[in-house]
CSV table of C-alpha atoms in Angstrom, one decimal:
chain,number,residue,atom,x,y,z
A,170,MET,CA,123.8,134.9,121.1
A,171,SER,CA,121.9,137.1,118.7
A,172,ALA,CA,118.2,137.9,118.9
A,173,ALA,CA,117.7,136.2,115.5
A,174,THR,CA,119.5,133.0,116.7
A,175,LEU,CA,117.4,132.9,119.9
A,176,SER,CA,114.1,133.4,118.0
A,177,ASP,CA,115.2,130.6,115.6
A,178,THR,CA,116.1,128.4,118.5
A,179,ALA,CA,112.8,129.0,120.4
A,180,TYR,CA,110.8,128.6,117.0
A,181,GLU,CA,112.5,125.2,116.3
A,182,LYS,CA,111.9,123.9,119.8
A,183,MET,CA,108.3,124.9,119.9
A,184,ARG,CA,107.6,123.6,116.4
A,185,ASP,CA,109.2,120.4,117.3
A,186,ASP,CA,107.1,120.0,120.5
A,187,ILE,CA,104.0,120.7,118.7
A,188,THR,CA,104.6,118.4,115.7
A,189,SER,CA,105.7,115.5,117.9
A,190,GLY,CA,102.6,115.9,120.0
A,191,ARG,CA,104.6,116.8,123.3
A,192,ILE,CA,102.5,119.9,123.3
A,193,PRO,CA,99.1,118.7,122.2
A,194,GLY,CA,96.4,120.6,120.4
A,195,GLU,CA,94.3,122.9,122.6
A,196,THR,CA,97.0,123.5,125.1
A,197,VAL,CA,97.1,127.1,126.4
A,198,LEU,CA,100.4,128.7,127.0
A,199,SER,CA,101.5,132.0,128.2
A,200,GLU,CA,104.5,134.1,127.0
A,201,ARG,CA,105.7,134.5,130.5
A,202,ALA,CA,105.8,130.8,130.9
A,203,LEU,CA,107.4,130.4,127.5
A,204,THR,CA,110.2,132.9,128.2
A,205,GLU,CA,111.1,131.0,131.4
A,206,THR,CA,111.0,127.5,129.6
A,207,LEU,CA,113.0,128.6,126.5
A,208,GLY,CA,115.2,130.8,128.4
A,209,VAL,CA,114.7,133.6,126.0
A,210,SER,CA,113.2,137.2,126.4
A,211,ARG,CA,109.8,138.4,124.9
A,212,THR,CA,111.3,139.9,121.8
A,213,PRO,CA,112.7,136.7,120.3
A,214,LEU,CA,109.9,134.7,121.6
A,215,ARG,CA,107.4,136.9,119.8
A,216,VAL,CA,109.2,136.6,116.6
A,217,ALA,CA,109.0,132.8,116.9
A,218,LEU,CA,105.4,132.9,117.9
A,219,SER,CA,104.7,135.0,114.6
A,220,ARG,CA,106.2,132.3,112.6
A,221,LEU,CA,104.3,129.5,114.2
A,222,GLU,CA,101.1,131.7,113.8
A,223,LYS,CA,101.7,132.1,110.1
A,224,GLU,CA,102.1,128.3,109.7
A,225,GLY,CA,98.8,127.7,111.2
A,226,MET,CA,100.2,126.0,114.4
A,227,ILE,CA,99.2,128.4,117.0
A,228,ASP,CA,96.6,131.1,117.7
A,229,ARG,CA,97.7,134.2,119.7
A,230,LEU,CA,95.0,135.4,121.9
A,231,ASN,CA,94.7,138.5,124.2
A,232,ASN,CA,97.0,139.0,127.3
A,233,GLY,CA,99.8,137.0,125.8
A,234,VAL,CA,97.9,133.8,125.8
A,235,VAL,CA,98.9,131.1,123.1
A,236,LEU,CA,96.6,128.5,122.0
A,237,VAL,CA,98.1,125.4,120.1
A,238,ARG,CA,95.7,124.5,117.3
A,239,SER,CA,94.3,121.1,117.2
A,240,VAL,CA,94.1,119.0,113.9
A,241,SER,CA,90.6,117.8,113.4
A,242,VAL,CA,89.4,114.6,112.0
A,243,GLU,CA,88.1,116.4,108.9
A,244,GLN,CA,91.4,118.1,108.3
A,245,LEU,CA,93.1,114.7,108.5
A,246,LEU,CA,90.8,113.0,106.1
A,247,GLN,CA,91.3,115.9,103.6
A,248,ILE,CA,95.0,115.4,103.9
A,249,LEU,CA,94.6,111.8,103.2
A,250,HIS,CA,92.4,112.5,100.1
A,251,LEU,CA,94.9,115.1,98.8
A,252,ARG,CA,97.7,112.8,99.3
A,253,ARG,CA,95.8,109.8,97.7
A,254,GLN,CA,95.3,111.8,94.6
A,255,LEU,CA,98.9,113.2,94.3
A,256,GLU,CA,100.7,109.9,95.2
A,257,THR,CA,98.6,107.6,93.1
A,258,ALA,CA,99.6,109.7,90.2
A,259,ALA,CA,103.2,109.6,91.3
A,260,ALA,CA,103.3,105.9,91.8
A,261,ARG,CA,102.0,105.4,88.2
A,262,ARG,CA,104.6,107.8,87.0
A,263,ALA,CA,107.2,106.2,89.0
A,264,ALA,CA,106.5,102.9,87.5
A,265,ARG,CA,106.9,104.4,84.1
A,266,ASN,CA,110.3,105.4,85.0
A,267,GLY,CA,111.4,102.3,87.1
A,268,GLN,CA,113.1,101.6,90.3
A,269,THR,CA,115.8,104.1,91.8
A,270,ALA,CA,118.4,103.5,94.4
A,271,PRO,CA,116.6,105.4,97.2
A,272,LEU,CA,113.4,103.5,96.5
A,273,LYS,CA,115.2,100.2,96.6
A,274,ALA,CA,116.9,101.1,99.8
A,275,SER,CA,113.4,102.3,101.4
A,276,ARG,CA,111.7,99.0,100.1
A,277,ASP,CA,114.6,96.9,101.8
A,278,ARG,CA,113.8,98.7,105.0
A,279,MET,CA,110.2,98.2,104.6
A,280,GLN,CA,110.6,94.7,104.1
A,281,ALA,CA,112.4,94.3,107.4
A,282,LEU,CA,109.6,96.2,109.1
A,283,ALA,CA,106.9,93.9,107.3
A,284,GLU,CA,108.8,90.9,108.8
A,285,GLY,CA,108.6,92.2,112.3
A,286,THR,CA,111.4,94.4,113.0
A,287,GLU,CA,110.6,96.4,116.0
A,288,VAL,CA,110.3,100.1,115.6
A,289,THR,CA,109.0,103.0,117.4
A,290,PHE,CA,106.4,105.6,116.2
A,291,ASP,CA,109.0,108.2,115.5
A,292,ALA,CA,111.3,106.0,113.7
A,293,PHE,CA,108.6,104.5,111.6
A,294,TRP,CA,107.5,108.0,110.8
A,295,GLN,CA,110.9,108.8,109.4
A,296,ASP,CA,110.9,105.6,107.4
A,297,ASP,CA,107.4,106.1,106.1
A,298,GLY,CA,108.5,109.6,105.0
A,299,ALA,CA,111.6,108.5,103.3
A,300,PHE,CA,109.4,106.0,101.3
A,301,HIS,CA,106.8,108.2,100.0
A,302,ARG,CA,109.7,111.0,99.1
A,303,ALA,CA,111.4,108.0,97.2
A,304,VAL,CA,108.4,107.2,95.2
A,305,ALA,CA,107.9,111.0,94.4
A,306,GLU,CA,111.6,111.3,93.4
A,307,ALA,CA,111.2,108.4,91.3
A,308,ALA,CA,108.4,109.9,89.5
A,309,GLY,CA,110.5,112.7,88.7
A,310,LEU,CA,108.2,115.2,90.6
A,311,THR,CA,110.6,117.6,92.3
A,312,ILE,CA,108.0,119.8,94.0
A,313,LEU,CA,106.0,116.9,95.4
A,314,PRO,CA,108.4,115.9,98.5
A,315,ALA,CA,108.0,119.4,99.8
A,316,ILE,CA,104.3,119.2,99.6
A,317,LEU,CA,104.4,115.8,101.3
A,318,ASP,CA,106.5,117.0,104.1
A,319,GLU,CA,104.1,120.0,104.7
A,320,GLN,CA,101.1,117.8,105.0
A,321,ARG,CA,102.6,115.1,106.9
A,322,GLY,CA,103.8,117.8,109.4
A,323,ILE,CA,100.2,118.6,109.9
A,324,ALA,CA,98.8,115.1,110.2
A,325,ARG,CA,101.6,114.2,112.7
A,326,ARG,CA,100.1,116.7,115.1
A,327,SER,CA,96.9,114.6,115.3
A,328,ALA,CA,96.5,112.2,118.1
A,329,LEU,CA,94.9,109.7,115.7
A,330,THR,CA,98.2,109.6,113.7
A,331,ARG,CA,100.2,109.2,116.8
A,332,ALA,CA,97.9,106.4,118.0
A,333,ASN,CA,98.7,104.3,114.9
A,334,ASP,CA,100.8,101.2,115.5
A,335,SER,CA,100.0,99.1,112.3
A,336,PHE,CA,103.7,99.3,111.2
A,337,VAL,CA,103.8,95.7,109.9
A,338,VAL,CA,100.7,96.3,107.6
A,339,GLN,CA,101.7,99.6,106.4
A,340,ALA,CA,105.2,98.3,105.7
A,341,ALA,CA,103.9,95.3,103.5
A,342,GLU,CA,101.7,97.8,101.6
A,343,HIS,CA,104.8,99.8,101.0
A,344,VAL,CA,106.8,96.8,99.7
A,345,ALA,CA,104.0,95.9,97.3
A,346,ILE,CA,103.8,99.5,95.8
A,347,ALA,CA,107.8,99.3,95.5
A,348,ASP,CA,107.6,96.0,93.7
A,349,ALA,CA,105.0,97.1,91.3
A,350,ILE,CA,107.2,100.2,90.4
A,351,THR,CA,110.2,97.9,90.1
A,352,ALA,CA,108.2,95.7,87.6
A,353,ARG,CA,107.0,98.8,85.8
A,354,ASP,CA,103.5,98.1,86.2
A,355,GLU,CA,101.8,101.3,86.1
A,356,GLU,CA,98.3,100.1,86.9
A,357,ALA,CA,99.3,97.9,89.7
A,358,ALA,CA,101.5,100.6,91.2
A,359,ALA,CA,98.7,103.3,91.1
A,360,THR,CA,95.9,100.8,92.6
A,361,LEU,CA,98.1,99.7,95.4
A,362,MET,CA,99.0,103.3,96.3
A,363,ALA,CA,95.2,104.3,96.2
A,364,ASP,CA,94.3,101.3,98.3
A,365,HIS,CA,97.2,102.0,100.7
A,366,PHE,CA,95.6,105.4,101.4
A,367,GLU,CA,92.2,104.0,101.6
A,368,ASN,CA,93.4,101.5,104.2
A,369,VAL,CA,95.2,104.4,106.2
A,370,ARG,CA,91.8,106.2,106.1
A,371,ALA,CA,90.0,103.2,107.5
A,372,ARG,CA,92.4,102.7,110.2
A,373,PHE,CA,92.2,106.2,111.3
A,374,LEU,CA,88.3,106.1,111.4
A,375,GLY,CA,88.5,102.9,113.1
A,376,SER,CA,90.7,104.6,115.9
A,377,PHE,CA,88.3,107.5,116.0
A,378,THR,CA,85.1,105.3,116.5
A,379,GLY,CA,86.7,102.8,118.5
A,380,THR,CA,86.1,99.9,116.1
């Protein structure tokens, strides 16, 4: 296996472990331990670490020590604020265009979840991403899905995000947004999307404060 392939494999494994929370923020790792765990030499490992450092996922300290960056509550709230602005506008524009096949499929999946279909956090995370991408695509905003994927990737690293289990409530909110888009009700679609993010924000703060 080439050094490039080894570095890609190491990068993808570490990125997935950090993003999923299997390696939480503030974890201290050593290059020596990583070479043993990942089964690679230091050269491809350092290439992989450089990529993760550029993405803001780790800090490389002295003596080969690697520190996994945590996602603060303030960062999480900033992401929610940004997404609220972008996706409220996207929902309004999507309602102007009308329903698409991907949005209908996502809406049907959310209806099942709203009715109590059991789902794990990881599965709901994928369903949630599919819904928000479908809204962006229905709006005709071709660059928005990539922006959302990036911001969601950061948010997923937060323990507050992974502690969320209000799947039924969120799914019902998604259904209402999709129905407003289908009805071509621009004002309702925008308002429901804005309310959705305010509700997510409130749930995060409630988890943080224990209320």
